[in-house]
Amino acid sequence: MTATIYHNPDCGTSRNALALIRHAGVEPTVIEYLKTPSSREQLVMPIDEAMLKPREALREKGTPFAELGLDAPGITDDTLIDAMLKHPILINRPFVVTTLGTRLCRPSEVVLDILPPVTRPFAKEDGEVVIDANGKGGL
């Protein structure tokens, strides 16, 4: 299986999704999207494949969302995409693309939808159990 994660190492959700991917035995391509800005096509592709609207892929907290007026009525999808390209911190994370699909992995365990079955125990970095000792859990 191939996998790509659009990752922000400063984000706990992104770190947990990456750890779950590796726990499933998959070594993904890791794209630190804040260091390696996407082209318009590279940004739109995972949003479309995850069946989201650009507004659903926007991050508000800790970003220039409000200063840019992106909450104003009538803002077009193209305007939102342009803002995300100019300010990648506006892109919600992590997006994960595998041969089984594409998801915005918030919460991180959403990634289990697009990975091979995982039955070994796994806990997030804060200790929250995602898969217990009996192989139960997930979404």
mmCIF file of the C-alpha atoms, coordinates in Angstrom:
data_MODEL
# 
_entry.id   MODEL 
# 
loop_
_atom_site.group_PDB 
_atom_site.id 
_atom_site.type_symbol 
_atom_site.label_atom_id 
_atom_site.label_alt_id 
_atom_site.label_comp_id 
_atom_site.label_asym_id 
_atom_site.label_entity_id 
_atom_site.label_seq_id 
_atom_site.pdbx_PDB_ins_code 
_atom_site.Cartn_x 
_atom_site.Cartn_y 
_atom_site.Cartn_z 
_atom_site.occupancy 
_atom_site.B_iso_or_equiv 
_atom_site.pdbx_formal_charge 
_atom_site.auth_seq_id 
_atom_site.auth_comp_id 
_atom_site.auth_asym_id 
_atom_site.auth_atom_id 
_atom_site.pdbx_PDB_model_num 
ATOM 1   C CA . MET A 1 1   ? 0.000   0.000  0.000  1.00 0.00 ? 1   MET A CA 1 
ATOM 2   C CA . THR A 1 2   ? 1.129   3.520  -0.697 1.00 0.00 ? 2   THR A CA 1 
ATOM 3   C CA . ALA A 1 3   ? 0.263   6.456  1.514  1.00 0.00 ? 3   ALA A CA 1 
ATOM 4   C CA . THR A 1 4   ? 0.966   10.161 1.609  1.00 0.00 ? 4   THR A CA 1 
ATOM 5   C CA . ILE A 1 5   ? 0.365   12.371 4.623  1.00 0.00 ? 5   ILE A CA 1 
ATOM 6   C CA . TYR A 1 6   ? 0.249   16.156 4.406  1.00 0.00 ? 6   TYR A CA 1 
ATOM 7   C CA . HIS A 1 7   ? 1.803   16.655 7.802  1.00 0.00 ? 7   HIS A CA 1 
ATOM 8   C CA . ASN A 1 8   ? 2.497   19.359 10.334 1.00 0.00 ? 8   ASN A CA 1 
ATOM 9   C CA . PRO A 1 9   ? 4.892   17.985 12.972 1.00 0.00 ? 9   PRO A CA 1 
ATOM 10  C CA . ASP A 1 10  ? 3.732   20.681 15.420 1.00 0.00 ? 10  ASP A CA 1 
ATOM 11  C CA . CYS A 1 11  ? 0.176   19.265 15.360 1.00 0.00 ? 11  CYS A CA 1 
ATOM 12  C CA . GLY A 1 12  ? -0.673  16.427 17.755 1.00 0.00 ? 12  GLY A CA 1 
ATOM 13  C CA . THR A 1 13  ? -3.478  15.160 15.515 1.00 0.00 ? 13  THR A CA 1 
ATOM 14  C CA . SER A 1 14  ? -1.083  14.989 12.596 1.00 0.00 ? 14  SER A CA 1 
ATOM 15  C CA . ARG A 1 15  ? 1.572   13.210 14.688 1.00 0.00 ? 15  ARG A CA 1 
ATOM 16  C CA . ASN A 1 16  ? -1.005  10.667 15.888 1.00 0.00 ? 16  ASN A CA 1 
ATOM 17  C CA . ALA A 1 17  ? -2.244  9.999  12.339 1.00 0.00 ? 17  ALA A CA 1 
ATOM 18  C CA . LEU A 1 18  ? 1.344   9.479  11.177 1.00 0.00 ? 18  LEU A CA 1 
ATOM 19  C CA . ALA A 1 19  ? 1.973   7.093  14.078 1.00 0.00 ? 19  ALA A CA 1 
ATOM 20  C CA . LEU A 1 20  ? -1.193  5.123  13.215 1.00 0.00 ? 20  LEU A CA 1 
ATOM 21  C CA . ILE A 1 21  ? -0.110  4.820  9.577  1.00 0.00 ? 21  ILE A CA 1 
ATOM 22  C CA . ARG A 1 22  ? 3.266   3.466  10.635 1.00 0.00 ? 22  ARG A CA 1 
ATOM 23  C CA . HIS A 1 23  ? 1.604   1.220  13.239 1.00 0.00 ? 23  HIS A CA 1 
ATOM 24  C CA . ALA A 1 24  ? -0.384  -0.303 10.349 1.00 0.00 ? 24  ALA A CA 1 
ATOM 25  C CA . GLY A 1 25  ? 2.922   -1.257 8.716  1.00 0.00 ? 25  GLY A CA 1 
ATOM 26  C CA . VAL A 1 26  ? 2.832   1.448  6.067  1.00 0.00 ? 26  VAL A CA 1 
ATOM 27  C CA . GLU A 1 27  ? 5.720   3.881  5.611  1.00 0.00 ? 27  GLU A CA 1 
ATOM 28  C CA . PRO A 1 28  ? 4.122   6.943  4.049  1.00 0.00 ? 28  PRO A CA 1 
ATOM 29  C CA . THR A 1 29  ? 5.517   9.759  1.997  1.00 0.00 ? 29  THR A CA 1 
ATOM 30  C CA . VAL A 1 30  ? 5.517   12.653 4.448  1.00 0.00 ? 30  VAL A CA 1 
ATOM 31  C CA . ILE A 1 31  ? 4.936   16.090 3.008  1.00 0.00 ? 31  ILE A CA 1 
ATOM 32  C CA . GLU A 1 32  ? 5.441   18.893 5.502  1.00 0.00 ? 32  GLU A CA 1 
ATOM 33  C CA . TYR A 1 33  ? 3.071   21.210 3.708  1.00 0.00 ? 33  TYR A CA 1 
ATOM 34  C CA . LEU A 1 34  ? 4.184   24.310 5.618  1.00 0.00 ? 34  LEU A CA 1 
ATOM 35  C CA . LYS A 1 35  ? 7.740   23.810 4.301  1.00 0.00 ? 35  LYS A CA 1 
ATOM 36  C CA . THR A 1 36  ? 6.768   22.485 0.861  1.00 0.00 ? 36  THR A CA 1 
ATOM 37  C CA . PRO A 1 37  ? 3.845   24.545 -0.417 1.00 0.00 ? 37  PRO A CA 1 
ATOM 38  C CA . SER A 1 38  ? 1.381   22.792 -2.681 1.00 0.00 ? 38  SER A CA 1 
ATOM 39  C CA . SER A 1 39  ? 0.431   23.748 -6.183 1.00 0.00 ? 39  SER A CA 1 
ATOM 40  C CA . ARG A 1 40  ? -3.239  24.542 -6.714 1.00 0.00 ? 40  ARG A CA 1 
ATOM 41  C CA . GLU A 1 41  ? -3.775  21.047 -8.172 1.00 0.00 ? 41  GLU A CA 1 
ATOM 42  C CA . GLN A 1 42  ? -1.972  19.373 -5.239 1.00 0.00 ? 42  GLN A CA 1 
ATOM 43  C CA . LEU A 1 43  ? -4.174  21.277 -2.782 1.00 0.00 ? 43  LEU A CA 1 
ATOM 44  C CA . VAL A 1 44  ? -7.487  20.751 -4.558 1.00 0.00 ? 44  VAL A CA 1 
ATOM 45  C CA . MET A 1 45  ? -6.952  17.020 -5.250 1.00 0.00 ? 45  MET A CA 1 
ATOM 46  C CA . PRO A 1 46  ? -7.135  15.734 -1.640 1.00 0.00 ? 46  PRO A CA 1 
ATOM 47  C CA . ILE A 1 47  ? -9.985  18.132 -0.802 1.00 0.00 ? 47  ILE A CA 1 
ATOM 48  C CA . ASP A 1 48  ? -11.986 16.836 -3.774 1.00 0.00 ? 48  ASP A CA 1 
ATOM 49  C CA . GLU A 1 49  ? -11.064 13.187 -3.155 1.00 0.00 ? 49  GLU A CA 1 
ATOM 50  C CA . ALA A 1 50  ? -12.151 13.505 0.490  1.00 0.00 ? 50  ALA A CA 1 
ATOM 51  C CA . MET A 1 51  ? -15.445 14.902 -0.853 1.00 0.00 ? 51  MET A CA 1 
ATOM 52  C CA . LEU A 1 52  ? -15.054 18.143 1.063  1.00 0.00 ? 52  LEU A CA 1 
ATOM 53  C CA . LYS A 1 53  ? -15.709 21.736 0.138  1.00 0.00 ? 53  LYS A CA 1 
ATOM 54  C CA . PRO A 1 54  ? -12.727 24.094 0.511  1.00 0.00 ? 54  PRO A CA 1 
ATOM 55  C CA . ARG A 1 55  ? -14.409 25.721 3.532  1.00 0.00 ? 55  ARG A CA 1 
ATOM 56  C CA . GLU A 1 56  ? -14.449 22.304 5.272  1.00 0.00 ? 56  GLU A CA 1 
ATOM 57  C CA . ALA A 1 57  ? -10.670 22.053 4.752  1.00 0.00 ? 57  ALA A CA 1 
ATOM 58  C CA . LEU A 1 58  ? -9.973  25.437 6.346  1.00 0.00 ? 58  LEU A CA 1 
ATOM 59  C CA . ARG A 1 59  ? -8.407  25.811 9.747  1.00 0.00 ? 59  ARG A CA 1 
ATOM 60  C CA . GLU A 1 60  ? -9.513  28.837 11.745 1.00 0.00 ? 60  GLU A CA 1 
ATOM 61  C CA . LYS A 1 61  ? -7.719  28.493 15.089 1.00 0.00 ? 61  LYS A CA 1 
ATOM 62  C CA . GLY A 1 62  ? -4.197  29.893 15.151 1.00 0.00 ? 62  GLY A CA 1 
ATOM 63  C CA . THR A 1 63  ? -4.396  31.194 11.576 1.00 0.00 ? 63  THR A CA 1 
ATOM 64  C CA . PRO A 1 64  ? -5.041  34.524 9.816  1.00 0.00 ? 64  PRO A CA 1 
ATOM 65  C CA . PHE A 1 65  ? -8.593  33.297 8.986  1.00 0.00 ? 65  PHE A CA 1 
ATOM 66  C CA . ALA A 1 66  ? -10.387 36.202 10.695 1.00 0.00 ? 66  ALA A CA 1 
ATOM 67  C CA . GLU A 1 67  ? -7.879  38.872 9.643  1.00 0.00 ? 67  GLU A CA 1 
ATOM 68  C CA . LEU A 1 68  ? -8.346  37.820 6.021  1.00 0.00 ? 68  LEU A CA 1 
ATOM 69  C CA . GLY A 1 69  ? -12.122 38.075 6.330  1.00 0.00 ? 69  GLY A CA 1 
ATOM 70  C CA . LEU A 1 70  ? -12.605 34.464 5.239  1.00 0.00 ? 70  LEU A CA 1 
ATOM 71  C CA . ASP A 1 71  ? -15.750 34.170 7.335  1.00 0.00 ? 71  ASP A CA 1 
ATOM 72  C CA . ALA A 1 72  ? -17.535 36.816 5.248  1.00 0.00 ? 72  ALA A CA 1 
ATOM 73  C CA . PRO A 1 73  ? -20.618 35.681 3.354  1.00 0.00 ? 73  PRO A CA 1 
ATOM 74  C CA . GLY A 1 74  ? -20.132 35.144 -0.350 1.00 0.00 ? 74  GLY A CA 1 
ATOM 75  C CA . ILE A 1 75  ? -16.471 34.105 -0.216 1.00 0.00 ? 75  ILE A CA 1 
ATOM 76  C CA . THR A 1 76  ? -15.979 31.771 -3.179 1.00 0.00 ? 76  THR A CA 1 
ATOM 77  C CA . ASP A 1 77  ? -14.232 28.407 -3.150 1.00 0.00 ? 77  ASP A CA 1 
ATOM 78  C CA . ASP A 1 78  ? -11.574 29.851 -5.467 1.00 0.00 ? 78  ASP A CA 1 
ATOM 79  C CA . THR A 1 79  ? -10.904 32.666 -2.996 1.00 0.00 ? 79  THR A CA 1 
ATOM 80  C CA . LEU A 1 80  ? -10.568 30.157 -0.162 1.00 0.00 ? 80  LEU A CA 1 
ATOM 81  C CA . ILE A 1 81  ? -8.154  28.020 -2.197 1.00 0.00 ? 81  ILE A CA 1 
ATOM 82  C CA . ASP A 1 82  ? -6.128  31.138 -3.083 1.00 0.00 ? 82  ASP A CA 1 
ATOM 83  C CA . ALA A 1 83  ? -5.920  32.027 0.626  1.00 0.00 ? 83  ALA A CA 1 
ATOM 84  C CA . MET A 1 84  ? -4.794  28.486 1.542  1.00 0.00 ? 84  MET A CA 1 
ATOM 85  C CA . LEU A 1 85  ? -2.110  28.615 -1.147 1.00 0.00 ? 85  LEU A CA 1 
ATOM 86  C CA . LYS A 1 86  ? -0.846  31.970 0.103  1.00 0.00 ? 86  LYS A CA 1 
ATOM 87  C CA . HIS A 1 87  ? -1.147  30.992 3.804  1.00 0.00 ? 87  HIS A CA 1 
ATOM 88  C CA . PRO A 1 88  ? -0.691  27.180 4.083  1.00 0.00 ? 88  PRO A CA 1 
ATOM 89  C CA . ILE A 1 89  ? -1.355  27.355 7.838  1.00 0.00 ? 89  ILE A CA 1 
ATOM 90  C CA . LEU A 1 90  ? -5.020  27.759 6.818  1.00 0.00 ? 90  LEU A CA 1 
ATOM 91  C CA . ILE A 1 91  ? -5.065  24.171 5.506  1.00 0.00 ? 91  ILE A CA 1 
ATOM 92  C CA . ASN A 1 92  ? -6.560  21.824 8.044  1.00 0.00 ? 92  ASN A CA 1 
ATOM 93  C CA . ARG A 1 93  ? -4.499  18.735 8.735  1.00 0.00 ? 93  ARG A CA 1 
ATOM 94  C CA . PRO A 1 94  ? -3.624  16.066 8.292  1.00 0.00 ? 94  PRO A CA 1 
ATOM 95  C CA . PHE A 1 95  ? -4.834  14.979 4.887  1.00 0.00 ? 95  PHE A CA 1 
ATOM 96  C CA . VAL A 1 96  ? -3.919  11.368 4.174  1.00 0.00 ? 96  VAL A CA 1 
ATOM 97  C CA . VAL A 1 97  ? -4.062  9.756  0.737  1.00 0.00 ? 97  VAL A CA 1 
ATOM 98  C CA . THR A 1 98  ? -3.808  5.960  0.416  1.00 0.00 ? 98  THR A CA 1 
ATOM 99  C CA . THR A 1 99  ? -4.782  3.430  -2.211 1.00 0.00 ? 99  THR A CA 1 
ATOM 100 C CA . LEU A 1 100 ? -7.989  2.939  -0.173 1.00 0.00 ? 100 LEU A CA 1 
ATOM 101 C CA . GLY A 1 101 ? -9.041  6.597  -0.204 1.00 0.00 ? 101 GLY A CA 1 
ATOM 102 C CA . THR A 1 102 ? -8.393  10.114 0.999  1.00 0.00 ? 102 THR A CA 1 
ATOM 103 C CA . ARG A 1 103 ? -9.436  11.625 4.317  1.00 0.00 ? 103 ARG A CA 1 
ATOM 104 C CA . LEU A 1 104 ? -8.983  14.720 6.404  1.00 0.00 ? 104 LEU A CA 1 
ATOM 105 C CA . CYS A 1 105 ? -7.960  12.817 9.526  1.00 0.00 ? 105 CYS A CA 1 
ATOM 106 C CA . ARG A 1 106 ? -9.580  14.820 12.284 1.00 0.00 ? 106 ARG A CA 1 
ATOM 107 C CA . PRO A 1 107 ? -9.720  13.055 14.657 1.00 0.00 ? 107 PRO A CA 1 
ATOM 108 C CA . SER A 1 108 ? -6.558  11.130 13.835 1.00 0.00 ? 108 SER A CA 1 
ATOM 109 C CA . GLU A 1 109 ? -8.239  7.708  14.035 1.00 0.00 ? 109 GLU A CA 1 
ATOM 110 C CA . VAL A 1 110 ? -10.229 8.549  10.874 1.00 0.00 ? 110 VAL A CA 1 
ATOM 111 C CA . VAL A 1 111 ? -7.080  7.324  9.104  1.00 0.00 ? 111 VAL A CA 1 
ATOM 112 C CA . LEU A 1 112 ? -8.068  3.762  10.060 1.00 0.00 ? 112 LEU A CA 1 
ATOM 113 C CA . ASP A 1 113 ? -10.790 3.972  7.364  1.00 0.00 ? 113 ASP A CA 1 
ATOM 114 C CA . ILE A 1 114 ? -8.130  4.004  4.663  1.00 0.00 ? 114 ILE A CA 1 
ATOM 115 C CA . LEU A 1 115 ? -5.516  1.630  6.107  1.00 0.00 ? 115 LEU A CA 1 
ATOM 116 C CA . PRO A 1 116 ? -5.211  -2.139 6.210  1.00 0.00 ? 116 PRO A CA 1 
ATOM 117 C CA . PRO A 1 117 ? -6.890  -3.603 9.339  1.00 0.00 ? 117 PRO A CA 1 
ATOM 118 C CA . VAL A 1 118 ? -5.001  -2.799 12.530 1.00 0.00 ? 118 VAL A CA 1 
ATOM 119 C CA . THR A 1 119 ? -5.543  -5.065 15.539 1.00 0.00 ? 119 THR A CA 1 
ATOM 120 C CA . ARG A 1 120 ? -2.421  -4.447 17.622 1.00 0.00 ? 120 ARG A CA 1 
ATOM 121 C CA . PRO A 1 121 ? -2.957  -2.079 20.574 1.00 0.00 ? 121 PRO A CA 1 
ATOM 122 C CA . PHE A 1 122 ? -2.393  1.605  19.903 1.00 0.00 ? 122 PHE A CA 1 
ATOM 123 C CA . ALA A 1 123 ? -2.699  4.705  22.074 1.00 0.00 ? 123 ALA A CA 1 
ATOM 124 C CA . LYS A 1 124 ? -2.358  8.322  21.041 1.00 0.00 ? 124 LYS A CA 1 
ATOM 125 C CA . GLU A 1 125 ? 0.521   10.345 22.441 1.00 0.00 ? 125 GLU A CA 1 
ATOM 126 C CA . ASP A 1 126 ? -1.786  11.647 25.193 1.00 0.00 ? 126 ASP A CA 1 
ATOM 127 C CA . GLY A 1 127 ? -2.557  8.061  26.261 1.00 0.00 ? 127 GLY A CA 1 
ATOM 128 C CA . GLU A 1 128 ? -6.051  7.813  24.735 1.00 0.00 ? 128 GLU A CA 1 
ATOM 129 C CA . VAL A 1 129 ? -6.549  4.212  23.615 1.00 0.00 ? 129 VAL A CA 1 
ATOM 130 C CA . VAL A 1 130 ? -7.548  3.899  19.970 1.00 0.00 ? 130 VAL A CA 1 
ATOM 131 C CA . ILE A 1 131 ? -7.127  0.117  19.704 1.00 0.00 ? 131 ILE A CA 1 
ATOM 132 C CA . ASP A 1 132 ? -7.219  -1.903 22.925 1.00 0.00 ? 132 ASP A CA 1 
ATOM 133 C CA . ALA A 1 133 ? -5.353  -5.065 23.900 1.00 0.00 ? 133 ALA A CA 1 
ATOM 134 C CA . ASN A 1 134 ? -8.175  -7.124 22.337 1.00 0.00 ? 134 ASN A CA 1 
ATOM 135 C CA . GLY A 1 135 ? -7.772  -5.400 18.976 1.00 0.00 ? 135 GLY A CA 1 
ATOM 136 C CA . LYS A 1 136 ? -11.040 -3.496 19.442 1.00 0.00 ? 136 LYS A CA 1 
ATOM 137 C CA . GLY A 1 137 ? -11.565 0.139  18.791 1.00 0.00 ? 137 GLY A CA 1 
ATOM 138 C CA . GLY A 1 138 ? -11.218 2.431  15.848 1.00 0.00 ? 138 GLY A CA 1 
ATOM 139 C CA . LEU A 1 139 ? -14.167 4.026  14.176 1.00 0.00 ? 139 LEU A CA 1 
# 
